[in-house]
mmCIF file of C-alpha atoms in Angstrom:
data_model
loop_
_atom_site.group_PDB
_atom_site.id
_atom_site.type_symbol
_atom_site.label_atom_id
_atom_site.label_comp_id
_atom_site.label_asym_id
_atom_site.label_seq_id
_atom_site.Cartn_x
_atom_site.Cartn_y
_atom_site.Cartn_z
ATOM 1 C CA MET P 1 -89.455 -84.910 23.500
ATOM 2 C CA LYS P 2 -89.461 -87.645 26.162
ATOM 3 C CA LYS P 3 -85.661 -87.789 26.089
ATOM 4 C CA PHE P 4 -85.454 -84.009 26.517
ATOM 5 C CA ILE P 5 -87.808 -84.138 29.543
ATOM 6 C CA ALA P 6 -85.780 -86.987 31.051
ATOM 7 C CA ILE P 7 -82.503 -85.082 30.627
ATOM 8 C CA LEU P 8 -84.053 -81.918 32.078
ATOM 9 C CA THR P 9 -85.394 -83.858 35.081
ATOM 10 C CA MET P 10 -81.955 -85.362 35.681
ATOM 11 C CA LEU P 11 -80.382 -81.913 35.575
ATOM 12 C CA LEU P 12 -82.943 -80.521 38.006
ATOM 13 C CA THR P 13 -82.062 -83.292 40.441
ATOM 14 C CA PHE P 14 -78.315 -83.584 39.912
ATOM 15 C CA ILE P 15 -77.238 -79.939 39.770
ATOM 16 C CA PRO P 16 -78.506 -79.010 43.263
ATOM 17 C CA MET P 17 -76.836 -82.138 44.711
ATOM 18 C CA MET P 18 -73.556 -81.209 43.031
ATOM 19 C CA ALA P 19 -73.852 -77.601 44.142
ATOM 20 C CA ARG P 20 -74.243 -78.535 47.838
ATOM 21 C CA ASP P 21 -70.550 -79.413 47.934
ATOM 22 C CA ASN P 22 -69.727 -75.709 47.513
ATOM 23 C CA GLU P 23 -70.326 -73.857 50.774
ATOM 24 C CA GLU P 24 -69.751 -70.405 49.353
ATOM 25 C CA VAL P 25 -70.154 -69.097 45.847
ATOM 26 C CA ASP P 26 -68.019 -66.135 44.831
ATOM 27 C CA VAL P 27 -70.506 -64.596 42.404
ATOM 28 C CA GLN P 28 -68.424 -61.480 41.850
ATOM 29 C CA GLY P 29 -65.304 -63.541 41.219
ATOM 30 C CA ILE P 30 -67.103 -65.795 38.730
ATOM 31 C CA ILE P 31 -68.607 -62.913 36.754
ATOM 32 C CA PHE P 32 -65.540 -60.685 36.703
ATOM 33 C CA GLY P 33 -63.295 -63.684 36.122
ATOM 34 C CA HIS P 34 -65.096 -64.244 32.829
ATOM 35 C CA LEU P 35 -65.354 -60.593 31.840
ATOM 36 C CA LYS P 36 -61.754 -59.636 32.580
ATOM 37 C CA ASP P 37 -58.760 -60.586 30.492
ATOM 38 C CA SER P 38 -56.212 -63.057 31.873
ATOM 39 C CA TYR P 39 -52.770 -64.481 31.189
ATOM 40 C CA GLU P 40 -54.146 -68.033 31.060
ATOM 41 C CA TRP P 41 -57.163 -69.831 29.625
ATOM 42 C CA HIS P 42 -59.126 -71.920 32.099
ATOM 43 C CA VAL P 43 -60.737 -74.735 30.096
ATOM 44 C CA PHE P 44 -62.546 -76.770 32.770
ATOM 45 C CA SER P 45 -62.110 -78.196 36.258
ATOM 46 C CA THR P 46 -62.546 -81.551 37.955
ATOM 47 C CA ASN P 47 -62.426 -82.543 41.617
ATOM 48 C CA SER P 48 -58.711 -83.318 41.318
ATOM 49 C CA ARG P 49 -57.311 -80.531 39.143
ATOM 50 C CA ASP P 50 -57.890 -77.527 36.895
ATOM 51 C CA TYR P 51 -57.151 -77.800 33.196
ATOM 52 C CA ILE P 52 -55.554 -74.527 32.088
ATOM 53 C CA ILE P 53 -53.839 -73.431 28.899
ATOM 54 C CA ASP P 54 -50.731 -71.447 29.778
ATOM 55 C CA LEU P 55 -50.095 -68.459 27.534
ATOM 56 C CA PRO P 56 -46.790 -66.708 26.741
ATOM 57 C CA VAL P 57 -45.958 -63.566 28.711
ATOM 58 C CA ILE P 58 -43.895 -60.946 26.871
ATOM 59 C CA LEU P 59 -42.797 -57.882 28.856
ATOM 60 C CA TYR P 60 -40.409 -55.012 28.379
ATOM 61 C CA SER P 61 -39.214 -53.069 31.408
ATOM 62 C CA LYS P 62 -37.238 -49.840 31.262
ATOM 63 C CA VAL P 63 -35.249 -51.136 34.230
ATOM 64 C CA SER P 64 -34.604 -54.818 33.447
ATOM 65 C CA GLY P 65 -35.261 -55.096 29.690
ATOM 66 C CA TRP P 66 -37.146 -57.899 27.935
ATOM 67 C CA HIS P 67 -38.723 -60.864 29.735
ATOM 68 C CA PHE P 68 -40.225 -63.997 28.186
ATOM 69 C CA PHE P 69 -41.923 -66.756 30.214
ATOM 70 C CA MET P 70 -45.105 -68.825 30.367
ATOM 71 C CA SER P 71 -47.983 -67.850 32.616
ATOM 72 C CA ASP P 72 -47.652 -71.021 34.726
ATOM 73 C CA LYS P 73 -44.570 -69.440 36.317
ATOM 74 C CA LEU P 74 -46.895 -66.972 38.023
ATOM 75 C CA GLU P 75 -48.928 -69.763 39.626
ATOM 76 C CA GLU P 76 -46.044 -71.203 41.640
ATOM 77 C CA ASN P 77 -45.611 -68.357 44.134
ATOM 78 C CA GLY P 78 -47.716 -65.539 42.701
ATOM 79 C CA SER P 79 -44.753 -63.764 41.128
ATOM 80 C CA TYR P 80 -41.864 -64.504 38.799
ATOM 81 C CA ASP P 81 -38.649 -62.668 37.947
ATOM 82 C CA GLY P 82 -39.776 -59.606 39.886
ATOM 83 C CA PHE P 83 -43.231 -59.434 38.256
ATOM 84 C CA HIS P 84 -46.616 -60.102 39.809
ATOM 85 C CA ILE P 85 -50.281 -59.504 38.960
ATOM 86 C CA SER P 86 -51.571 -56.431 40.754
ATOM 87 C CA ASP P 87 -54.736 -56.938 42.815
ATOM 88 C CA GLU P 88 -55.836 -53.314 43.138
ATOM 89 C CA GLY P 89 -55.336 -49.819 41.819
ATOM 90 C CA ALA P 90 -55.114 -48.633 38.234
ATOM 91 C CA PHE P 91 -53.154 -51.762 37.193
ATOM 92 C CA ALA P 92 -55.512 -54.329 38.765
ATOM 93 C CA GLY P 93 -55.294 -57.631 36.904
ATOM 94 C CA LYS P 94 -52.148 -56.548 35.028
ATOM 95 C CA LEU P 95 -48.534 -57.528 35.494
ATOM 96 C CA VAL P 96 -46.381 -54.982 37.324
ATOM 97 C CA GLU P 97 -42.708 -54.993 38.280
ATOM 98 C CA THR P 98 -41.637 -54.491 41.874
ATOM 99 C CA LEU P 99 -38.502 -52.335 42.078
ATOM 100 C CA PRO P 100 -35.899 -52.671 44.869
ATOM 101 C CA ASP P 101 -37.348 -49.617 46.667
ATOM 102 C CA GLY P 102 -40.809 -51.268 46.776
ATOM 103 C CA THR P 103 -42.487 -49.158 44.079
ATOM 104 C CA GLU P 104 -44.464 -50.768 41.267
ATOM 105 C CA LEU P 105 -43.727 -50.069 37.615
ATOM 106 C CA LYS P 106 -46.031 -50.974 34.740
ATOM 107 C CA PRO P 107 -43.964 -52.561 31.943
ATOM 108 C CA LEU P 108 -44.783 -52.645 28.254
ATOM 109 C CA ASP P 109 -47.044 -55.694 28.089
ATOM 110 C CA LEU P 110 -47.105 -57.563 24.759
ATOM 111 C CA SER P 111 -48.352 -60.840 26.213
ATOM 112 C CA LEU P 112 -50.687 -63.197 24.393
ATOM 113 C CA THR P 113 -53.652 -62.980 26.752
ATOM 114 C CA LYS P 114 -56.941 -64.866 26.639
ATOM 115 C CA VAL P 115 -58.731 -62.104 24.719
ATOM 116 C CA ALA P 116 -55.820 -61.737 22.280
ATOM 117 C CA LEU P 117 -55.840 -65.482 21.618
ATOM 118 C CA GLY P 118 -59.625 -65.337 21.241
ATOM 119 C CA VAL P 119 -59.260 -62.626 18.591
ATOM 120 C CA ILE P 120 -56.739 -64.774 16.689
ATOM 121 C CA ILE P 121 -59.005 -67.834 16.871
ATOM 122 C CA ASN P 122 -62.035 -65.866 15.691
ATOM 123 C CA CYS P 123 -60.049 -64.331 12.817
ATOM 124 C CA LEU P 124 -58.782 -67.743 11.700
ATOM 125 C CA LEU P 125 -62.274 -69.220 11.927
ATOM 126 C CA LEU P 126 -63.675 -66.313 9.925
ATOM 127 C CA CYS P 127 -61.000 -66.792 7.257
ATOM 128 C CA ILE P 128 -61.879 -70.496 7.026
ATOM 129 C CA ILE P 129 -65.593 -69.710 6.667
ATOM 130 C CA ILE P 130 -65.032 -67.115 3.930
ATOM 131 C CA MET P 131 -62.489 -69.272 2.077
ATOM 132 C CA CYS P 132 -64.814 -72.282 2.121
ATOM 133 C CA THR P 133 -67.639 -70.095 0.851
ATOM 134 C CA GLY P 134 -65.433 -68.618 -1.880
ATOM 135 C CA ARG P 135 -64.341 -72.101 -2.905
ATOM 136 C CA TRP P 136 -67.937 -72.976 -3.793
ATOM 137 C CA TYR P 137 -68.133 -70.027 -6.185
ATOM 138 C CA ARG P 138 -64.794 -70.901 -7.805
ATOM 139 C CA ASN P 139 -66.092 -74.394 -8.550
ATOM 140 C CA HIS P 140 -69.427 -73.257 -9.987
ATOM 141 C CA LYS P 141 -70.556 -71.097 -12.875
ATOM 142 C CA GLU P 142 -72.887 -68.111 -12.800
ATOM 143 C CA THR P 143 -75.539 -70.131 -14.620
ATOM 144 C CA ASP P 144 -75.572 -72.835 -11.900
ATOM 145 C CA ALA P 145 -78.321 -72.995 -9.318
ATOM 146 C CA ALA P 146 -78.009 -70.800 -6.246
ATOM 147 C CA PRO P 147 -76.124 -72.373 -3.345
ATOM 148 C CA ARG P 148 -77.960 -73.966 -0.462
ATOM 149 C CA GLY P 149 -77.122 -74.734 3.111
ATOM 150 C CA PHE P 150 -74.378 -72.786 4.850
ATOM 151 C CA VAL P 151 -73.015 -71.202 1.663
ATOM 152 C CA GLY P 152 -76.498 -70.017 0.758
ATOM 153 C CA LEU P 153 -76.903 -68.514 4.231
ATOM 154 C CA ILE P 154 -73.640 -66.575 3.905
ATOM 155 C CA GLU P 155 -74.680 -65.307 0.453
ATOM 156 C CA TYR P 156 -78.043 -64.184 1.815
ATOM 157 C CA VAL P 157 -76.463 -62.301 4.737
ATOM 158 C CA VAL P 158 -73.861 -60.642 2.486
ATOM 159 C CA ALA P 159 -76.532 -59.557 -0.019
ATOM 160 C CA MET P 160 -78.756 -58.260 2.765
ATOM 161 C CA ILE P 161 -75.992 -56.191 4.420
ATOM 162 C CA VAL P 162 -74.826 -54.771 1.082
ATOM 163 C CA ASP P 163 -78.266 -53.990 -0.357
ATOM 164 C CA ASP P 164 -80.034 -52.856 2.841
ATOM 165 C CA VAL P 165 -77.212 -51.226 4.820
ATOM 166 C CA ILE P 166 -74.047 -50.376 2.900
ATOM 167 C CA LYS P 167 -75.440 -49.278 -0.468
ATOM 168 C CA PRO P 168 -78.233 -46.981 0.839
ATOM 169 C CA SER P 169 -75.969 -45.429 3.505
ATOM 170 C CA ILE P 170 -72.888 -44.701 1.399
ATOM 171 C CA GLY P 171 -74.197 -44.222 -2.114
ATOM 172 C CA LYS P 172 -72.331 -44.686 -5.382
ATOM 173 C CA ASP P 173 -68.966 -45.400 -3.662
ATOM 174 C CA TYR P 174 -70.388 -48.295 -1.645
ATOM 175 C CA ARG P 175 -68.249 -50.939 -3.409
ATOM 176 C CA ARG P 176 -65.122 -49.218 -2.108
ATOM 177 C CA TYR P 177 -66.127 -49.720 1.520
ATOM 178 C CA ALA P 178 -68.166 -52.924 1.285
ATOM 179 C CA PRO P 179 -65.247 -55.333 2.028
ATOM 180 C CA LEU P 180 -64.293 -53.405 5.177
ATOM 181 C CA LEU P 181 -67.834 -53.172 6.520
ATOM 182 C CA LEU P 182 -68.636 -56.814 5.718
ATOM 183 C CA THR P 183 -65.461 -57.919 7.510
ATOM 184 C CA MET P 184 -66.393 -55.879 10.567
ATOM 185 C CA PHE P 185 -69.938 -57.289 10.547
ATOM 186 C CA PHE P 186 -68.905 -60.942 10.339
ATOM 187 C CA PHE P 187 -66.064 -60.526 12.857
ATOM 188 C CA ILE P 188 -68.382 -58.922 15.430
ATOM 189 C CA LEU P 189 -71.130 -61.471 14.790
ATOM 190 C CA LEU P 190 -68.744 -64.417 15.061
ATOM 191 C CA SER P 191 -67.072 -63.006 18.185
ATOM 192 C CA ASN P 192 -70.456 -62.425 19.829
ATOM 193 C CA ILE P 193 -71.541 -66.004 19.142
ATOM 194 C CA MET P 194 -68.205 -67.513 20.208
ATOM 195 C CA GLY P 195 -68.442 -65.625 23.491
ATOM 196 C CA LEU P 196 -71.688 -67.443 24.313
ATOM 197 C CA ILE P 197 -70.161 -70.910 23.877
ATOM 198 C CA PRO P 198 -68.444 -71.959 27.133
ATOM 199 C CA ILE P 199 -66.218 -74.595 25.522
ATOM 200 C CA PHE P 200 -62.672 -74.035 24.255
ATOM 201 C CA PRO P 201 -61.733 -72.663 21.712
ATOM 202 C CA ALA P 202 -64.808 -70.487 22.283
ATOM 203 C CA GLY P 203 -65.671 -68.691 25.501
ATOM 204 C CA ALA P 204 -63.365 -65.680 25.280
ATOM 205 C CA ASN P 205 -65.128 -62.390 25.984
ATOM 206 C CA VAL P 206 -63.774 -60.647 22.877
ATOM 207 C CA THR P 207 -66.456 -58.052 22.076
ATOM 208 C CA GLY P 208 -67.057 -57.583 25.802
ATOM 209 C CA ASN P 209 -63.528 -56.173 26.057
ATOM 210 C CA ILE P 210 -63.517 -52.415 25.602
ATOM 211 C CA ALA P 211 -60.060 -52.457 23.987
ATOM 212 C CA VAL P 212 -61.412 -54.591 21.124
ATOM 213 C CA THR P 213 -64.524 -52.470 20.606
ATOM 214 C CA LEU P 214 -62.381 -49.317 20.754
ATOM 215 C CA PHE P 215 -60.089 -50.684 18.047
ATOM 216 C CA LEU P 216 -63.073 -51.477 15.813
ATOM 217 C CA ALA P 217 -64.480 -47.993 16.401
ATOM 218 C CA LEU P 218 -61.101 -46.425 15.578
ATOM 219 C CA ILE P 219 -61.148 -48.211 12.219
ATOM 220 C CA THR P 220 -64.402 -46.419 11.438
ATOM 221 C CA PHE P 221 -63.005 -43.161 12.860
ATOM 222 C CA PHE P 222 -59.914 -43.158 10.632
ATOM 223 C CA THR P 223 -61.874 -44.337 7.585
ATOM 224 C CA VAL P 224 -64.367 -41.489 7.970
ATOM 225 C CA ASN P 225 -61.841 -38.725 8.589
ATOM 226 C CA ILE P 226 -59.080 -39.813 6.201
ATOM 227 C CA PHE P 227 -61.337 -40.461 3.198
ATOM 228 C CA GLY P 228 -63.834 -37.700 3.935
ATOM 229 C CA ASN P 229 -64.257 -35.338 0.968
ATOM 230 C CA ARG P 230 -64.179 -31.553 0.802
ATOM 231 C CA GLU P 231 -67.872 -31.138 1.554
ATOM 232 C CA TYR P 232 -67.507 -33.167 4.749
ATOM 233 C CA TRP P 233 -64.759 -30.962 6.139
ATOM 234 C CA LYS P 234 -66.518 -27.807 4.946
ATOM 235 C CA GLU P 235 -69.613 -28.751 6.938
ATOM 236 C CA ILE P 236 -67.408 -29.209 10.009
ATOM 237 C CA LEU P 237 -65.027 -26.254 9.786
ATOM 238 C CA TRP P 238 -67.228 -23.712 7.985
ATOM 239 C CA PRO P 239 -70.869 -24.893 8.001
ATOM 240 C CA ASP P 240 -73.626 -23.135 6.104
ATOM 241 C CA VAL P 241 -75.106 -21.272 9.103
ATOM 242 C CA PRO P 242 -75.393 -17.596 10.125
ATOM 243 C CA ILE P 243 -71.984 -15.976 10.478
ATOM 244 C CA PHE P 244 -72.342 -15.229 14.201
ATOM 245 C CA LEU P 245 -72.416 -18.990 14.907
ATOM 246 C CA LYS P 246 -68.961 -19.522 13.406
ATOM 247 C CA ALA P 247 -67.134 -16.167 13.686
ATOM 248 C CA PRO P 248 -65.493 -14.568 15.590
ATOM 249 C CA LEU P 249 -66.208 -17.355 18.090
ATOM 250 C CA PRO P 250 -66.252 -20.697 16.210
ATOM 251 C CA LEU P 251 -69.103 -22.099 18.267
ATOM 252 C CA LEU P 252 -70.620 -24.517 15.755
ATOM 253 C CA PRO P 253 -67.260 -25.717 14.334
ATOM 254 C CA LEU P 254 -66.172 -26.599 17.883
ATOM 255 C CA ILE P 255 -69.359 -28.597 18.391
ATOM 256 C CA GLU P 256 -68.809 -30.394 15.084
ATOM 257 C CA LEU P 257 -65.193 -31.178 16.016
ATOM 258 C CA VAL P 258 -66.363 -32.681 19.298
ATOM 259 C CA GLY P 259 -68.869 -34.743 17.320
ATOM 260 C CA ILE P 260 -66.017 -36.300 15.353
ATOM 261 C CA PHE P 261 -64.802 -37.983 18.550
ATOM 262 C CA THR P 262 -68.178 -38.759 20.108
ATOM 263 C CA LYS P 263 -69.144 -41.006 17.180
ATOM 264 C CA PRO P 264 -66.409 -43.635 17.766
ATOM 265 C CA PHE P 265 -67.029 -43.329 21.516
ATOM 266 C CA ALA P 266 -70.697 -44.218 20.974
ATOM 267 C CA LEU P 267 -69.724 -47.195 18.806
ATOM 268 C CA THR P 268 -67.261 -48.395 21.452
ATOM 269 C CA VAL P 269 -69.575 -48.165 24.450
ATOM 270 C CA ARG P 270 -72.693 -49.461 22.665
ATOM 271 C CA LEU P 271 -71.128 -52.765 21.633
ATOM 272 C CA PHE P 272 -69.110 -53.210 24.845
ATOM 273 C CA ALA P 273 -72.023 -52.465 27.198
ATOM 274 C CA ASN P 274 -74.587 -54.673 25.452
ATOM 275 C CA ILE P 275 -72.332 -57.722 25.247
ATOM 276 C CA THR P 276 -71.050 -57.295 28.810
ATOM 277 C CA ALA P 277 -74.575 -56.925 30.196
ATOM 278 C CA GLY P 278 -75.719 -60.120 28.494
ATOM 279 C CA HIS P 279 -72.794 -62.136 29.842
ATOM 280 C CA CYS P 280 -73.358 -60.774 33.366
ATOM 281 C CA ILE P 281 -77.039 -61.801 33.340
ATOM 282 C CA ILE P 282 -76.309 -65.331 32.105
ATOM 283 C CA LEU P 283 -73.544 -65.853 34.680
ATOM 284 C CA ALA P 284 -75.704 -64.436 37.467
ATOM 285 C CA LEU P 285 -78.522 -66.848 36.571
ATOM 286 C CA THR P 286 -76.011 -69.710 36.648
ATOM 287 C CA CYS P 287 -74.821 -68.688 40.110
ATOM 288 C CA VAL P 288 -78.400 -68.744 41.428
ATOM 289 C CA ILE P 289 -78.318 -72.548 41.162
ATOM 290 C CA PHE P 290 -75.334 -72.819 43.495
ATOM 291 C CA ILE P 291 -76.510 -70.091 45.866
ATOM 292 C CA THR P 292 -79.895 -71.756 46.497
ATOM 293 C CA ALA P 293 -78.518 -75.318 46.626
ATOM 294 C CA ASN P 294 -78.151 -75.260 50.431
ATOM 295 C CA MET P 295 -81.708 -74.016 51.016
ATOM 296 C CA GLY P 296 -83.219 -77.479 50.862
ATOM 297 C CA PRO P 297 -84.215 -79.874 48.082
ATOM 298 C CA VAL P 298 -87.518 -78.141 47.297
ATOM 299 C CA ILE P 299 -86.123 -74.634 46.948
ATOM 300 C CA GLY P 300 -82.900 -75.862 45.332
ATOM 301 C CA THR P 301 -84.679 -77.951 42.692
ATOM 302 C CA THR P 302 -87.280 -75.262 42.022
ATOM 303 C CA MET P 303 -84.713 -72.487 41.619
ATOM 304 C CA THR P 304 -82.578 -74.745 39.438
ATOM 305 C CA GLY P 305 -85.520 -75.227 37.081
ATOM 306 C CA VAL P 306 -86.270 -71.507 37.059
ATOM 307 C CA SER P 307 -82.605 -70.650 36.456
ATOM 308 C CA LEU P 308 -82.297 -73.175 33.638
ATOM 309 C CA PHE P 309 -85.406 -71.797 31.969
ATOM 310 C CA PHE P 310 -84.167 -68.213 32.111
ATOM 311 C CA MET P 311 -80.642 -69.273 31.089
ATOM 312 C CA ILE P 312 -82.001 -70.935 27.945
ATOM 313 C CA PHE P 313 -84.189 -67.899 27.282
ATOM 314 C CA MET P 314 -81.286 -65.477 27.789
ATOM 315 C CA ASN P 315 -78.964 -67.510 25.556
ATOM 316 C CA CYS P 316 -81.570 -67.444 22.783
ATOM 317 C CA LEU P 317 -82.009 -63.723 23.348
ATOM 318 C CA GLU P 318 -78.240 -63.189 23.291
ATOM 319 C CA LEU P 319 -78.054 -64.942 19.924
ATOM 320 C CA LEU P 320 -80.464 -62.326 18.628
ATOM 321 C CA VAL P 321 -78.475 -59.569 20.368
ATOM 322 C CA ALA P 322 -75.274 -60.914 18.786
ATOM 323 C CA TYR P 323 -76.746 -60.336 15.341
ATOM 324 C CA ILE P 324 -78.391 -57.007 16.215
ATOM 325 C CA GLN P 325 -75.201 -55.525 17.674
ATOM 326 C CA ALA P 326 -73.160 -56.565 14.634
ATOM 327 C CA TYR P 327 -75.870 -55.115 12.380
ATOM 328 C CA VAL P 328 -76.097 -51.824 14.320
ATOM 329 C CA PHE P 329 -72.319 -51.363 14.453
ATOM 330 C CA THR P 330 -72.067 -51.931 10.691
ATOM 331 C CA MET P 331 -75.052 -49.711 9.950
ATOM 332 C CA LEU P 332 -73.726 -46.794 12.041
ATOM 333 C CA SER P 333 -70.272 -47.162 10.508
ATOM 334 C CA ALA P 334 -71.809 -47.109 7.029
ATOM 335 C CA VAL P 335 -73.872 -44.031 7.913
ATOM 336 C CA PHE P 336 -70.804 -42.195 9.245
ATOM 337 C CA ILE P 337 -68.833 -43.083 6.125
ATOM 338 C CA GLY P 338 -71.742 -42.014 3.926
ATOM 339 C CA LEU P 339 -71.908 -38.631 5.664
ATOM 340 C CA SER P 340 -68.200 -38.138 4.973
ATOM 341 C CA ARG P 341 -68.787 -38.799 1.254
ATOM 342 C CA GLN P 342 -71.673 -36.386 0.807
ATOM 343 C CA GLU P 343 -71.760 -34.417 -2.443
ATOM 344 C CA HIS P 344 -72.416 -30.780 -3.235
ATOM 345 C CA ASP P 345 -75.958 -29.963 -4.351
ATOM 346 C CA GLY P 346 -74.666 -28.897 -7.754
ATOM 347 C CA GLU P 347 -72.933 -32.223 -8.283
ATOM 348 C CA LYS P 348 -76.080 -34.093 -7.267
ATOM 349 C CA LYS P 349 -78.200 -32.149 -9.758
ATOM 350 C CA LYS P 350 -75.632 -32.779 -12.496
ATOM 351 C CA GLU P 351 -75.643 -36.514 -11.764
ATOM 352 C CA ILE P 352 -79.451 -36.631 -11.824
ATOM 353 C CA THR P 353 -79.477 -34.745 -15.157
ATOM 354 C CA ASN P 354 -76.960 -37.163 -16.696
ATOM 355 C CA ASN P 355 -79.000 -40.153 -15.576
#
């Protein structure tokens, strides 16, 4: 405890002194620089240089064909081979090609960006975790004692998600969808946690990128609508309601068809907005230290202590949010899949009679 107090006191004294060297703090640039995707990965900085991982840029232009180069080429003069990163407009932050007549053309961008690399890292880490957990079970028998430590934690989480979320929501076909939903849960949870760690290979804002959350929601969307049974589509196209609600004007079927697309939209925005909001708050609290550093030692030290306290609190809260958002996304996906596998009342009665 004494060591912790000593370290905290040193931070309260040192951080404001370090922050006084920065006359202006670009809060907007810091926050949006973390939230937005980029063609490079900034690891850390010192007084002499910035340590950056250059990523491969892969572009296809209808005018000039394929282009392959590293992102450090863009740092030399802001553009390379006729391409530059747009600062404004619909293509802000993306590479565009400047044509001879001065117009800008958006090429097909297949570059390995920071978020894309973060997804790959998280997937590899998740594979390692699952493979190491599976290795324990291959080396032990069913009669052995239950696993402890990290393997026991993974088994507990898997059992909880299957028994409390997947099985009640889907029903008798839950085993068919359990691997998909468990993969989505652990990927979202791991990505949320990795986004809170500011040290490479963590730090990429994966689940705070709407393209990633949209892709995850589309997986649920296609799973629901491709494997939905006859009763699911009957309730959408010809529901059991008074005839004037579905003919001659198909009022209720139109509402149900719209609902098919609003479900993945809700999944996309819910996860994206919650993760983005948490990152913005933590970064804003960090910037308070540097903003108040030039207001004198009393105010600077006091605000540094307040900011550190709320930063620690928000990081602990975001760890809880990381789990809750993964849980909610999995639960809603399981509920949507379960609704698409609903059975006719006659079939339900027959199953109850047989049991």
